[in-house]
mmCIF file of C-alpha atoms in Angstrom:
data_model
loop_
_atom_site.group_PDB
_atom_site.id
_atom_site.type_symbol
_atom_site.label_atom_id
_atom_site.label_comp_id
_atom_site.label_asym_id
_atom_site.label_seq_id
_atom_site.Cartn_x
_atom_site.Cartn_y
_atom_site.Cartn_z
ATOM 1 C CA MET G 1 6.926 -20.565 -6.150
ATOM 2 C CA LYS G 2 4.805 -23.625 -5.564
ATOM 3 C CA ALA G 3 2.953 -22.160 -2.567
ATOM 4 C CA LEU G 4 1.745 -19.227 -4.670
ATOM 5 C CA GLU G 5 0.551 -21.481 -7.490
ATOM 6 C CA GLU G 6 -1.379 -23.559 -4.981
ATOM 7 C CA LYS G 7 -2.883 -20.456 -3.419
ATOM 8 C CA ILE G 8 -3.976 -19.158 -6.828
ATOM 9 C CA LEU G 9 -5.630 -22.495 -7.625
ATOM 10 C CA ARG G 10 -7.330 -22.595 -4.212
ATOM 11 C CA GLU G 11 -8.422 -18.965 -3.850
ATOM 12 C CA GLY G 12 -8.163 -17.306 -7.275
ATOM 13 C CA GLN G 13 -11.247 -16.630 -9.361
ATOM 14 C CA VAL G 14 -11.309 -16.082 -13.093
ATOM 15 C CA TYR G 15 -13.599 -13.291 -14.299
ATOM 16 C CA PRO G 16 -14.641 -12.516 -17.879
ATOM 17 C CA GLY G 17 -12.037 -10.631 -19.902
ATOM 18 C CA GLY G 18 -9.031 -12.451 -18.515
ATOM 19 C CA VAL G 19 -9.318 -10.960 -15.024
ATOM 20 C CA LEU G 20 -7.837 -13.080 -12.224
ATOM 21 C CA LYS G 21 -9.206 -12.104 -8.839
ATOM 22 C CA VAL G 22 -6.869 -12.721 -5.913
ATOM 23 C CA GLY G 23 -8.525 -10.341 -3.484
ATOM 24 C CA SER G 24 -8.486 -12.885 -0.667
ATOM 25 C CA PHE G 25 -4.723 -12.636 -0.175
ATOM 26 C CA LEU G 26 -3.079 -10.100 -2.475
ATOM 27 C CA ASN G 27 -4.983 -6.997 -3.493
ATOM 28 C CA HIS G 28 -7.940 -6.404 -1.195
ATOM 29 C CA GLN G 29 -7.428 -8.618 1.809
ATOM 30 C CA ILE G 30 -3.699 -9.156 2.389
ATOM 31 C CA ASP G 31 -2.378 -12.423 3.781
ATOM 32 C CA VAL G 32 0.549 -10.909 5.646
ATOM 33 C CA PRO G 33 2.509 -14.086 6.557
ATOM 34 C CA PHE G 34 2.262 -15.073 2.905
ATOM 35 C CA MET G 35 3.614 -11.665 1.844
ATOM 36 C CA VAL G 36 6.575 -12.344 4.151
ATOM 37 C CA GLU G 37 7.225 -15.604 2.277
ATOM 38 C CA MET G 38 7.045 -13.827 -1.072
ATOM 39 C CA GLY G 39 9.427 -11.147 0.172
ATOM 40 C CA ARG G 40 11.892 -13.864 1.184
ATOM 41 C CA GLU G 41 11.651 -15.471 -2.239
ATOM 42 C CA PHE G 42 12.442 -12.191 -4.015
ATOM 43 C CA HIS G 43 15.347 -11.719 -1.632
ATOM 44 C CA ARG G 44 16.646 -15.191 -2.474
ATOM 45 C CA LEU G 45 16.467 -14.370 -6.192
ATOM 46 C CA TYR G 46 18.088 -10.924 -6.023
ATOM 47 C CA LYS G 47 20.243 -11.064 -2.893
ATOM 48 C CA ASP G 48 23.573 -10.664 -4.751
ATOM 49 C CA GLU G 49 22.477 -7.545 -6.609
ATOM 50 C CA LYS G 50 23.382 -4.924 -3.979
ATOM 51 C CA ILE G 51 19.906 -3.431 -4.161
ATOM 52 C CA THR G 52 19.509 0.005 -2.570
ATOM 53 C CA LYS G 53 15.838 0.647 -3.229
ATOM 54 C CA ILE G 54 12.564 -1.103 -4.055
ATOM 55 C CA LEU G 55 10.300 0.715 -6.513
ATOM 56 C CA THR G 56 6.610 -0.066 -6.918
ATOM 57 C CA ILE G 57 3.432 1.764 -7.916
ATOM 58 C CA GLU G 58 0.355 2.326 -5.820
ATOM 59 C CA THR G 59 -1.715 0.437 -4.725
ATOM 60 C CA SER G 60 -1.513 -3.334 -4.823
ATOM 61 C CA GLY G 61 2.243 -3.589 -5.096
ATOM 62 C CA ILE G 62 2.914 -1.800 -1.813
ATOM 63 C CA ALA G 63 2.353 -4.689 0.611
ATOM 64 C CA ILE G 64 4.677 -7.055 -1.274
ATOM 65 C CA ALA G 65 7.220 -4.296 -1.824
ATOM 66 C CA VAL G 66 7.333 -3.455 1.874
ATOM 67 C CA MET G 67 7.829 -7.087 2.891
ATOM 68 C CA CYS G 68 10.498 -7.498 0.238
ATOM 69 C CA ALA G 69 12.241 -4.317 1.403
ATOM 70 C CA ALA G 70 12.214 -5.628 4.972
ATOM 71 C CA GLU G 71 14.320 -8.577 3.757
ATOM 72 C CA PHE G 72 16.780 -6.355 1.903
ATOM 73 C CA GLY G 73 16.847 -3.656 4.588
ATOM 74 C CA VAL G 74 16.228 -0.869 2.048
ATOM 75 C CA PRO G 75 13.463 1.734 1.563
ATOM 76 C CA VAL G 76 10.459 1.391 -0.719
ATOM 77 C CA VAL G 77 9.480 4.182 -3.081
ATOM 78 C CA PHE G 78 6.036 3.943 -4.589
ATOM 79 C CA ALA G 79 5.149 5.877 -7.723
ATOM 80 C CA LYS G 80 1.994 7.963 -7.390
ATOM 81 C CA LYS G 81 -0.788 7.855 -9.928
ATOM 82 C CA HIS G 82 -2.049 11.344 -9.166
ATOM 83 C CA GLN G 83 -0.610 14.753 -8.516
ATOM 84 C CA THR G 84 -1.497 15.606 -4.910
ATOM 85 C CA LYS G 85 -1.006 18.547 -2.578
ATOM 86 C CA ASN G 86 1.797 16.838 -0.691
ATOM 87 C CA LEU G 87 3.883 16.052 -3.796
ATOM 88 C CA THR G 88 6.408 18.587 -5.063
ATOM 89 C CA ASN G 89 6.605 19.471 -8.754
ATOM 90 C CA ASP G 90 10.175 18.191 -8.960
ATOM 91 C CA CYS G 91 9.235 14.717 -10.183
ATOM 92 C CA TYR G 92 10.115 12.123 -12.766
ATOM 93 C CA VAL G 93 6.887 11.743 -14.748
ATOM 94 C CA THR G 94 5.915 9.015 -17.181
ATOM 95 C CA PRO G 95 2.675 8.306 -19.055
ATOM 96 C CA ILE G 96 1.001 4.937 -18.447
ATOM 97 C CA HIS G 97 -1.976 3.389 -20.165
ATOM 98 C CA SER G 98 -4.159 1.314 -17.843
ATOM 99 C CA TYR G 99 -5.682 -1.674 -19.627
ATOM 100 C CA THR G 100 -7.622 -2.524 -16.442
ATOM 101 C CA HIS G 101 -9.364 0.832 -16.223
ATOM 102 C CA GLY G 102 -9.192 1.833 -19.870
ATOM 103 C CA ASN G 103 -7.591 5.214 -19.238
ATOM 104 C CA ASP G 104 -4.250 7.016 -19.329
ATOM 105 C CA TYR G 105 -2.514 8.543 -16.349
ATOM 106 C CA GLU G 106 0.852 9.910 -15.341
ATOM 107 C CA ALA G 107 2.941 8.140 -12.727
ATOM 108 C CA ARG G 108 5.390 10.274 -10.795
ATOM 109 C CA VAL G 109 8.251 9.888 -8.350
ATOM 110 C CA GLU G 110 9.898 12.820 -6.618
ATOM 111 C CA LYS G 111 13.460 13.231 -7.873
ATOM 112 C CA GLN G 112 14.928 13.312 -4.370
ATOM 113 C CA PHE G 113 13.968 9.647 -3.843
ATOM 114 C CA LEU G 114 15.814 8.093 -6.828
ATOM 115 C CA ASN G 115 19.280 8.952 -8.050
ATOM 116 C CA ALA G 116 22.136 7.710 -10.194
ATOM 117 C CA GLU G 117 23.732 5.744 -7.337
ATOM 118 C CA ASP G 118 20.641 3.601 -6.781
ATOM 119 C CA ARG G 119 20.340 -0.038 -7.759
ATOM 120 C CA VAL G 120 16.606 -0.544 -8.014
ATOM 121 C CA LEU G 121 14.427 -3.640 -7.878
ATOM 122 C CA ILE G 122 10.907 -3.127 -9.213
ATOM 123 C CA ILE G 123 8.193 -5.074 -7.377
ATOM 124 C CA ASP G 124 4.578 -5.402 -8.515
ATOM 125 C CA ASP G 125 1.657 -7.761 -8.025
ATOM 126 C CA PHE G 126 0.761 -8.421 -11.678
ATOM 127 C CA LEU G 127 2.498 -8.405 -15.036
ATOM 128 C CA ALA G 128 0.191 -8.618 -18.075
ATOM 129 C CA ASN G 129 0.637 -6.014 -20.806
ATOM 130 C CA GLY G 130 3.491 -4.520 -18.854
ATOM 131 C CA ALA G 131 2.379 -0.889 -19.140
ATOM 132 C CA ALA G 132 2.996 -0.103 -15.456
ATOM 133 C CA LEU G 133 6.401 -1.799 -15.580
ATOM 134 C CA ASP G 134 7.348 0.155 -18.717
ATOM 135 C CA GLY G 135 6.516 3.316 -16.797
ATOM 136 C CA LEU G 136 8.579 2.350 -13.754
ATOM 137 C CA ILE G 137 11.532 1.368 -15.948
ATOM 138 C CA ASP G 138 11.281 4.745 -17.691
ATOM 139 C CA ILE G 139 11.311 6.541 -14.328
ATOM 140 C CA ILE G 140 14.454 4.623 -13.320
ATOM 141 C CA LYS G 141 16.103 5.573 -16.639
ATOM 142 C CA GLN G 142 15.234 9.241 -16.113
ATOM 143 C CA SER G 143 16.867 9.116 -12.678
ATOM 144 C CA GLY G 144 20.076 7.570 -14.000
ATOM 145 C CA ALA G 145 19.709 4.689 -11.525
ATOM 146 C CA HIS G 146 20.323 1.073 -12.497
ATOM 147 C CA CYS G 147 17.316 -1.224 -12.884
ATOM 148 C CA VAL G 148 18.459 -4.549 -11.440
ATOM 149 C CA GLY G 149 15.275 -6.301 -12.503
ATOM 150 C CA CYS G 150 11.631 -6.895 -11.727
ATOM 151 C CA GLY G 151 10.020 -9.132 -9.118
ATOM 152 C CA ILE G 152 6.427 -9.975 -9.972
ATOM 153 C CA ALA G 153 3.942 -12.011 -7.985
ATOM 154 C CA ILE G 154 1.763 -13.204 -10.881
ATOM 155 C CA GLU G 155 2.651 -12.993 -14.573
ATOM 156 C CA LYS G 156 0.094 -13.655 -17.276
ATOM 157 C CA VAL G 157 2.400 -15.219 -19.828
ATOM 158 C CA PHE G 158 -0.356 -15.235 -22.472
ATOM 159 C CA GLN G 159 -0.106 -11.443 -22.543
ATOM 160 C CA GLN G 160 2.955 -9.763 -24.003
ATOM 161 C CA GLY G 161 4.474 -7.597 -21.279
ATOM 162 C CA GLY G 162 6.931 -10.110 -19.830
ATOM 163 C CA ALA G 163 8.353 -11.138 -23.199
ATOM 164 C CA ARG G 164 8.731 -7.538 -24.330
ATOM 165 C CA ILE G 165 10.554 -6.449 -21.148
ATOM 166 C CA ARG G 166 12.882 -9.476 -21.127
ATOM 167 C CA GLU G 167 13.775 -8.703 -24.773
ATOM 168 C CA GLN G 168 15.143 -5.374 -23.536
ATOM 169 C CA GLY G 169 17.642 -7.346 -21.454
ATOM 170 C CA ILE G 170 15.853 -6.674 -18.168
ATOM 171 C CA ARG G 171 15.638 -9.557 -15.716
ATOM 172 C CA VAL G 172 12.064 -10.450 -14.782
ATOM 173 C CA GLU G 173 11.339 -13.004 -12.059
ATOM 174 C CA SER G 174 7.708 -13.993 -11.584
ATOM 175 C CA LEU G 175 6.699 -16.203 -8.678
ATOM 176 C CA ALA G 176 3.734 -17.653 -10.583
ATOM 177 C CA MET G 177 3.462 -17.729 -14.379
ATOM 178 C CA ILE G 178 -0.006 -18.308 -15.762
ATOM 179 C CA GLY G 179 0.074 -19.874 -19.194
ATOM 180 C CA GLU G 180 -3.652 -20.105 -19.732
ATOM 181 C CA MET G 181 -6.934 -19.072 -18.136
ATOM 182 C CA THR G 182 -10.183 -20.350 -19.586
ATOM 183 C CA GLU G 183 -13.606 -18.711 -19.357
ATOM 184 C CA ASP G 184 -14.808 -21.552 -17.133
ATOM 185 C CA GLY G 185 -12.106 -20.768 -14.588
ATOM 186 C CA GLN G 186 -9.359 -23.277 -15.386
ATOM 187 C CA ILE G 187 -5.861 -21.982 -14.709
ATOM 188 C CA THR G 188 -2.748 -23.594 -16.192
ATOM 189 C CA PHE G 189 0.761 -22.566 -15.197
ATOM 190 C CA ALA G 190 3.561 -22.146 -17.735
ATOM 191 C CA GLU G 191 6.860 -23.981 -17.272
ATOM 192 C CA MET I 1 6.148 7.782 20.232
ATOM 193 C CA LYS I 2 9.226 9.923 20.692
ATOM 194 C CA ALA I 3 11.039 8.498 17.662
ATOM 195 C CA LEU I 4 8.169 9.534 15.371
ATOM 196 C CA GLU I 5 8.062 13.066 16.783
ATOM 197 C CA GLU I 6 11.790 13.381 16.225
ATOM 198 C CA LYS I 7 11.470 12.068 12.680
ATOM 199 C CA ILE I 8 8.699 14.564 11.918
ATOM 200 C CA LEU I 9 10.831 17.431 13.234
ATOM 201 C CA ARG I 10 13.849 16.223 11.262
ATOM 202 C CA GLU I 11 12.222 15.251 7.950
ATOM 203 C CA GLY I 12 8.723 16.755 7.879
ATOM 204 C CA GLN I 13 7.965 19.833 5.817
ATOM 205 C CA VAL I 14 5.048 22.189 6.356
ATOM 206 C CA TYR I 15 3.299 23.349 3.189
ATOM 207 C CA PRO I 16 0.726 26.118 2.868
ATOM 208 C CA GLY I 17 -2.795 25.121 3.876
ATOM 209 C CA GLY I 18 -1.765 23.009 6.853
ATOM 210 C CA VAL I 19 -0.209 20.260 4.747
ATOM 211 C CA LEU I 20 2.524 18.246 6.500
ATOM 212 C CA LYS I 21 4.766 16.458 4.051
ATOM 213 C CA VAL I 22 6.341 13.250 5.343
ATOM 214 C CA GLY I 23 7.121 11.717 1.960
ATOM 215 C CA SER I 24 10.644 10.775 2.990
ATOM 216 C CA PHE I 25 9.478 7.995 5.307
ATOM 217 C CA LEU I 26 5.715 7.532 5.301
ATOM 218 C CA ASN I 27 3.752 8.194 2.158
ATOM 219 C CA HIS I 28 6.039 8.280 -0.879
ATOM 220 C CA GLN I 29 9.319 6.786 0.215
ATOM 221 C CA ILE I 30 8.715 4.258 3.005
ATOM 222 C CA ASP I 31 11.256 3.787 5.778
ATOM 223 C CA VAL I 32 10.555 0.099 6.321
ATOM 224 C CA PRO I 33 12.469 -0.521 9.590
ATOM 225 C CA PHE I 34 10.642 2.489 11.012
ATOM 226 C CA MET I 35 7.285 1.027 9.902
ATOM 227 C CA VAL I 36 8.240 -2.112 11.823
ATOM 228 C CA GLU I 37 8.760 0.005 14.963
ATOM 229 C CA MET I 38 5.397 1.696 14.486
ATOM 230 C CA GLY I 39 3.711 -1.680 14.010
ATOM 231 C CA ARG I 40 5.231 -2.851 17.300
ATOM 232 C CA GLU I 41 3.985 0.232 19.088
ATOM 233 C CA PHE I 42 0.405 -0.344 17.865
ATOM 234 C CA HIS I 43 0.714 -3.951 18.971
ATOM 235 C CA ARG I 44 1.840 -2.846 22.426
ATOM 236 C CA LEU I 45 -1.185 -0.543 22.693
ATOM 237 C CA TYR I 46 -3.805 -3.020 21.444
ATOM 238 C CA LYS I 47 -2.307 -6.425 22.219
ATOM 239 C CA ASP I 48 -5.032 -7.422 24.722
ATOM 240 C CA GLU I 49 -7.894 -6.690 22.328
ATOM 241 C CA LYS I 50 -8.059 -10.058 20.524
ATOM 242 C CA ILE I 51 -7.859 -8.314 17.160
ATOM 243 C CA THR I 52 -8.772 -10.477 14.160
ATOM 244 C CA LYS I 53 -8.300 -7.983 11.349
ATOM 245 C CA ILE I 54 -6.611 -4.699 10.462
ATOM 246 C CA LEU I 55 -8.643 -2.318 8.298
ATOM 247 C CA THR I 56 -7.116 0.570 6.355
ATOM 248 C CA ILE I 57 -7.805 2.516 3.177
ATOM 249 C CA GLU I 58 -5.609 2.822 0.128
ATOM 250 C CA THR I 59 -2.926 4.093 -0.300
ATOM 251 C CA SER I 60 -0.709 5.508 2.413
ATOM 252 C CA GLY I 61 -2.091 3.428 5.275
ATOM 253 C CA ILE I 62 -1.168 0.110 3.678
ATOM 254 C CA ALA I 63 2.511 -0.063 4.637
ATOM 255 C CA ILE I 64 1.875 0.689 8.320
ATOM 256 C CA ALA I 65 -1.153 -1.616 8.365
ATOM 257 C CA VAL I 66 0.829 -4.508 6.934
ATOM 258 C CA MET I 67 3.643 -4.109 9.464
ATOM 259 C CA CYS I 68 1.121 -3.824 12.265
ATOM 260 C CA ALA I 69 -0.707 -6.928 11.040
ATOM 261 C CA ALA I 70 2.589 -8.812 10.993
ATOM 262 C CA GLU I 71 2.855 -8.162 14.758
ATOM 263 C CA PHE I 72 -0.717 -9.326 15.429
ATOM 264 C CA GLY I 73 -0.565 -12.225 12.970
ATOM 265 C CA VAL I 74 -3.848 -11.204 11.299
ATOM 266 C CA PRO I 75 -4.817 -10.168 7.753
ATOM 267 C CA VAL I 76 -5.110 -6.604 6.481
ATOM 268 C CA VAL I 77 -8.150 -5.493 4.520
ATOM 269 C CA PHE I 78 -7.816 -2.232 2.659
ATOM 270 C CA ALA I 79 -10.866 -0.297 1.533
ATOM 271 C CA LYS I 80 -10.821 0.651 -2.132
ATOM 272 C CA LYS I 81 -11.523 4.147 -3.337
ATOM 273 C CA HIS I 82 -12.707 3.066 -6.772
ATOM 274 C CA GLN I 83 -14.920 0.399 -8.232
ATOM 275 C CA THR I 84 -12.634 -1.820 -10.323
ATOM 276 C CA LYS I 85 -13.036 -4.838 -12.557
ATOM 277 C CA ASN I 86 -11.669 -7.215 -9.953
ATOM 278 C CA LEU I 87 -14.074 -6.115 -7.200
ATOM 279 C CA THR I 88 -17.452 -7.841 -6.838
ATOM 280 C CA ASN I 89 -20.631 -5.797 -6.353
ATOM 281 C CA ASP I 90 -21.238 -7.418 -2.986
ATOM 282 C CA CYS I 91 -19.569 -4.645 -0.972
ATOM 283 C CA TYR I 92 -20.047 -2.436 2.045
ATOM 284 C CA VAL I 93 -20.027 1.075 0.574
ATOM 285 C CA THR I 94 -19.660 4.390 2.348
ATOM 286 C CA PRO I 95 -19.362 7.971 1.053
ATOM 287 C CA ILE I 96 -16.227 9.904 2.020
ATOM 288 C CA HIS I 97 -15.384 13.543 1.455
ATOM 289 C CA SER I 98 -11.701 14.147 0.764
ATOM 290 C CA TYR I 99 -10.509 17.475 2.156
ATOM 291 C CA THR I 100 -7.089 16.866 0.591
ATOM 292 C CA HIS I 101 -8.424 16.499 -2.933
ATOM 293 C CA GLY I 102 -11.647 18.461 -2.563
ATOM 294 C CA ASN I 103 -13.891 15.725 -3.907
ATOM 295 C CA ASP I 104 -16.276 12.982 -2.786
ATOM 296 C CA TYR I 105 -15.801 9.289 -3.374
ATOM 297 C CA GLU I 106 -17.147 5.969 -2.218
ATOM 298 C CA ALA I 107 -14.975 3.589 -0.248
ATOM 299 C CA ARG I 108 -15.833 -0.082 -0.465
ATOM 300 C CA VAL I 109 -14.930 -3.376 1.144
ATOM 301 C CA GLU I 110 -16.165 -6.731 -0.126
ATOM 302 C CA LYS I 111 -18.555 -8.248 2.377
ATOM 303 C CA GLN I 112 -16.703 -11.560 2.448
ATOM 304 C CA PHE I 113 -13.700 -9.912 4.127
ATOM 305 C CA LEU I 114 -15.454 -8.451 7.211
ATOM 306 C CA ASN I 115 -18.093 -10.127 9.340
ATOM 307 C CA ALA I 116 -19.818 -9.965 12.710
ATOM 308 C CA GLU I 117 -17.181 -12.129 14.415
ATOM 309 C CA ASP I 118 -14.351 -9.754 13.569
ATOM 310 C CA ARG I 119 -12.632 -7.484 16.086
ATOM 311 C CA VAL I 120 -11.148 -4.776 13.896
ATOM 312 C CA LEU I 121 -8.334 -2.302 14.435
ATOM 313 C CA ILE I 122 -8.320 0.606 11.995
ATOM 314 C CA ILE I 123 -4.863 1.838 10.955
ATOM 315 C CA ASP I 124 -4.153 4.991 8.973
ATOM 316 C CA ASP I 125 -1.298 7.401 8.413
ATOM 317 C CA PHE I 126 -3.087 10.694 9.164
ATOM 318 C CA LEU I 127 -6.047 11.869 11.212
ATOM 319 C CA ALA I 128 -7.174 15.427 10.522
ATOM 320 C CA ASN I 129 -10.854 16.001 9.770
ATOM 321 C CA GLY I 130 -11.471 12.306 10.248
ATOM 322 C CA ALA I 131 -13.533 11.778 7.101
ATOM 323 C CA ALA I 132 -11.703 8.600 6.062
ATOM 324 C CA LEU I 133 -11.951 7.210 9.593
ATOM 325 C CA ASP I 134 -15.686 7.977 9.727
ATOM 326 C CA GLY I 135 -16.048 5.971 6.531
ATOM 327 C CA LEU I 136 -14.066 3.008 7.836
ATOM 328 C CA ILE I 137 -16.025 3.020 11.107
ATOM 329 C CA ASP I 138 -19.255 3.040 9.087
ATOM 330 C CA ILE I 139 -18.068 0.050 7.040
ATOM 331 C CA ILE I 140 -17.281 -1.864 10.257
ATOM 332 C CA LYS I 141 -20.765 -1.027 11.596
ATOM 333 C CA GLN I 142 -22.392 -2.256 8.385
ATOM 334 C CA SER I 143 -20.526 -5.554 8.726
ATOM 335 C CA GLY I 144 -21.617 -6.085 12.335
ATOM 336 C CA ALA I 145 -17.968 -6.398 13.396
ATOM 337 C CA HIS I 146 -16.595 -4.709 16.511
ATOM 338 C CA CYS I 147 -14.337 -1.674 16.081
ATOM 339 C CA VAL I 148 -11.668 -2.073 18.747
ATOM 340 C CA GLY I 149 -10.167 1.324 17.998
ATOM 341 C CA CYS I 150 -7.960 3.308 15.674
ATOM 342 C CA GLY I 151 -4.186 3.436 15.400
ATOM 343 C CA ILE I 152 -2.948 6.602 13.705
ATOM 344 C CA ALA I 153 0.587 7.607 12.857
ATOM 345 C CA ILE I 154 0.096 11.395 12.886
ATOM 346 C CA GLU I 155 -2.901 13.239 14.298
ATOM 347 C CA LYS I 156 -3.436 16.933 13.665
ATOM 348 C CA VAL I 157 -5.049 17.806 16.972
ATOM 349 C CA PHE I 158 -5.895 21.314 15.746
ATOM 350 C CA GLN I 159 -8.398 19.744 13.367
ATOM 351 C CA GLN I 160 -11.551 18.162 14.741
ATOM 352 C CA GLY I 161 -11.569 14.522 13.625
ATOM 353 C CA GLY I 162 -9.877 12.972 16.647
ATOM 354 C CA ALA I 163 -12.073 14.758 19.203
ATOM 355 C CA ARG I 164 -15.266 13.882 17.312
ATOM 356 C CA ILE I 165 -14.387 10.192 17.028
ATOM 357 C CA ARG I 166 -13.294 9.878 20.672
ATOM 358 C CA GLU I 167 -16.619 11.482 21.704
ATOM 359 C CA GLN I 168 -18.340 8.494 20.088
ATOM 360 C CA GLY I 169 -16.559 6.283 22.614
ATOM 361 C CA ILE I 170 -14.071 4.928 20.082
ATOM 362 C CA ARG I 171 -10.490 4.538 21.264
ATOM 363 C CA VAL I 172 -8.004 6.495 19.142
ATOM 364 C CA GLU I 173 -4.261 6.106 19.683
ATOM 365 C CA SER I 174 -2.014 8.444 17.711
ATOM 366 C CA LEU I 175 1.736 7.969 17.775
ATOM 367 C CA ALA I 176 2.388 11.670 17.184
ATOM 368 C CA MET I 177 -0.095 14.436 18.004
ATOM 369 C CA ILE I 178 0.561 17.771 16.363
ATOM 370 C CA GLY I 179 -0.867 20.648 18.351
ATOM 371 C CA GLU I 180 0.230 23.416 16.061
ATOM 372 C CA MET I 181 1.873 24.007 12.694
ATOM 373 C CA THR I 182 2.836 27.532 11.671
ATOM 374 C CA GLU I 183 3.190 28.884 8.143
ATOM 375 C CA ASP I 184 6.940 29.239 8.668
ATOM 376 C CA GLY I 185 7.249 25.519 9.359
ATOM 377 C CA GLN I 186 7.283 25.303 13.158
ATOM 378 C CA ILE I 187 5.677 22.147 14.530
ATOM 379 C CA THR I 188 4.551 21.828 18.155
ATOM 380 C CA PHE I 189 3.326 18.562 19.614
ATOM 381 C CA ALA I 190 0.315 18.353 21.914
ATOM 382 C CA GLU I 191 0.623 16.730 25.345
#
C-alpha cells in the first residue's frame, strides 16, 4: 500500500534496537481517515473469504481492526492481555512472549466469542517476531474456527515472524513490508 | 440513547461488586455497527463545539473513540497506561487509581499530540468513580487545551464520578445512565 509506505517515510521515526515509532498515526495518535483506507485495503484483499469475525489483541490493533470490521460488516474480538474482573474464566488462553516489553503474559478470549463456525481474519499493527500472531493463531485453533489469514499494517521482514507463519500455510498480507532499518533512520521497503 | 439501554438489558450481565459485563458488544467483542451509531450520537451532542481531537485511554475506549472521530473528521489520541519503548519521555503524565484492578498507574500522552489550540472531547466506555476521566482532564489542563466535555457510553450514576466532574463545570454526556444494579442482576436506568 503505497500511501502507507509514504506515511512511514514521512512520519515514522527509527529508534535504537529496531523500534519504528509510528505514534503520529497508528499507535498513540490515530489518523482515523487513514485507518478507513487501511480497512478498505484489507477488505479488498480478503473480500472473497466469507469472514465472520476479526480477531486482534489489545491495544494498538483495535483501531485498524474496527475499521476493517466496518468494511466486512462483522464483529471484532480483541484478545485481552490480563485477567480482569469483567472476564469470565471460560476462556481460550495462550502464552505469549513480548519482545517489546521483555516479559511473558497470557492472552485470553472468552469461548463464547469464537466457535467452530467462524472464519477469522487476524488484524494487527505490527508483525516482527510474530509472537502475538502465534498466540492468536493458537486461540483460533483451540476454538475450532478457521483462520483465513492475517492482515498486518507494518511487517518487519528482517525479523522472522512473517516467514515462519507463511511456512505454516497461513496467508499473511502486510500493507507495508520493511526490508531494512538503519541506526541513522533510513527505511527501505522489501519487494 | 434508547438502543444502548435496550442492549444493556438484553446482553449485559451484573457481576458481584457492581461489575456490569458488556463484553458481547463493547469491551471484548465489539459490535461495530453499534459503535457507529454511538459515534453518531456523540457527534449530534457535540457537533457545534469545533472539536479538534478526541482523547481516550487504552483499551476499551478506543473503538468508540475511533468511530466518534470518524464522524467529526478529527484524530484520536489515546493515553497509554504504561511507559513503552516507542514512547518518548516528553509526555504529560498523570497518576490514576484503578478501582477495577485495585492499583495505581500513570497515564501519559506525548506532548506533541495535544496543544493549547486543541478543543478536546474525551470519550470513554464507562464512568463510575471517574478516576480515569480525572486523569484525562488533568492531561488536557497540562497541555493548555480546552476540554469541551466528556462522552461516555455507560455511566453508573450510583457512583460519584459523574456528579463530581459536572460540579467542576465540565459537560458530561452519557448515552446510558444506570441508576441501580441489584445483586440479582436487575438494572434500572436513571432519568
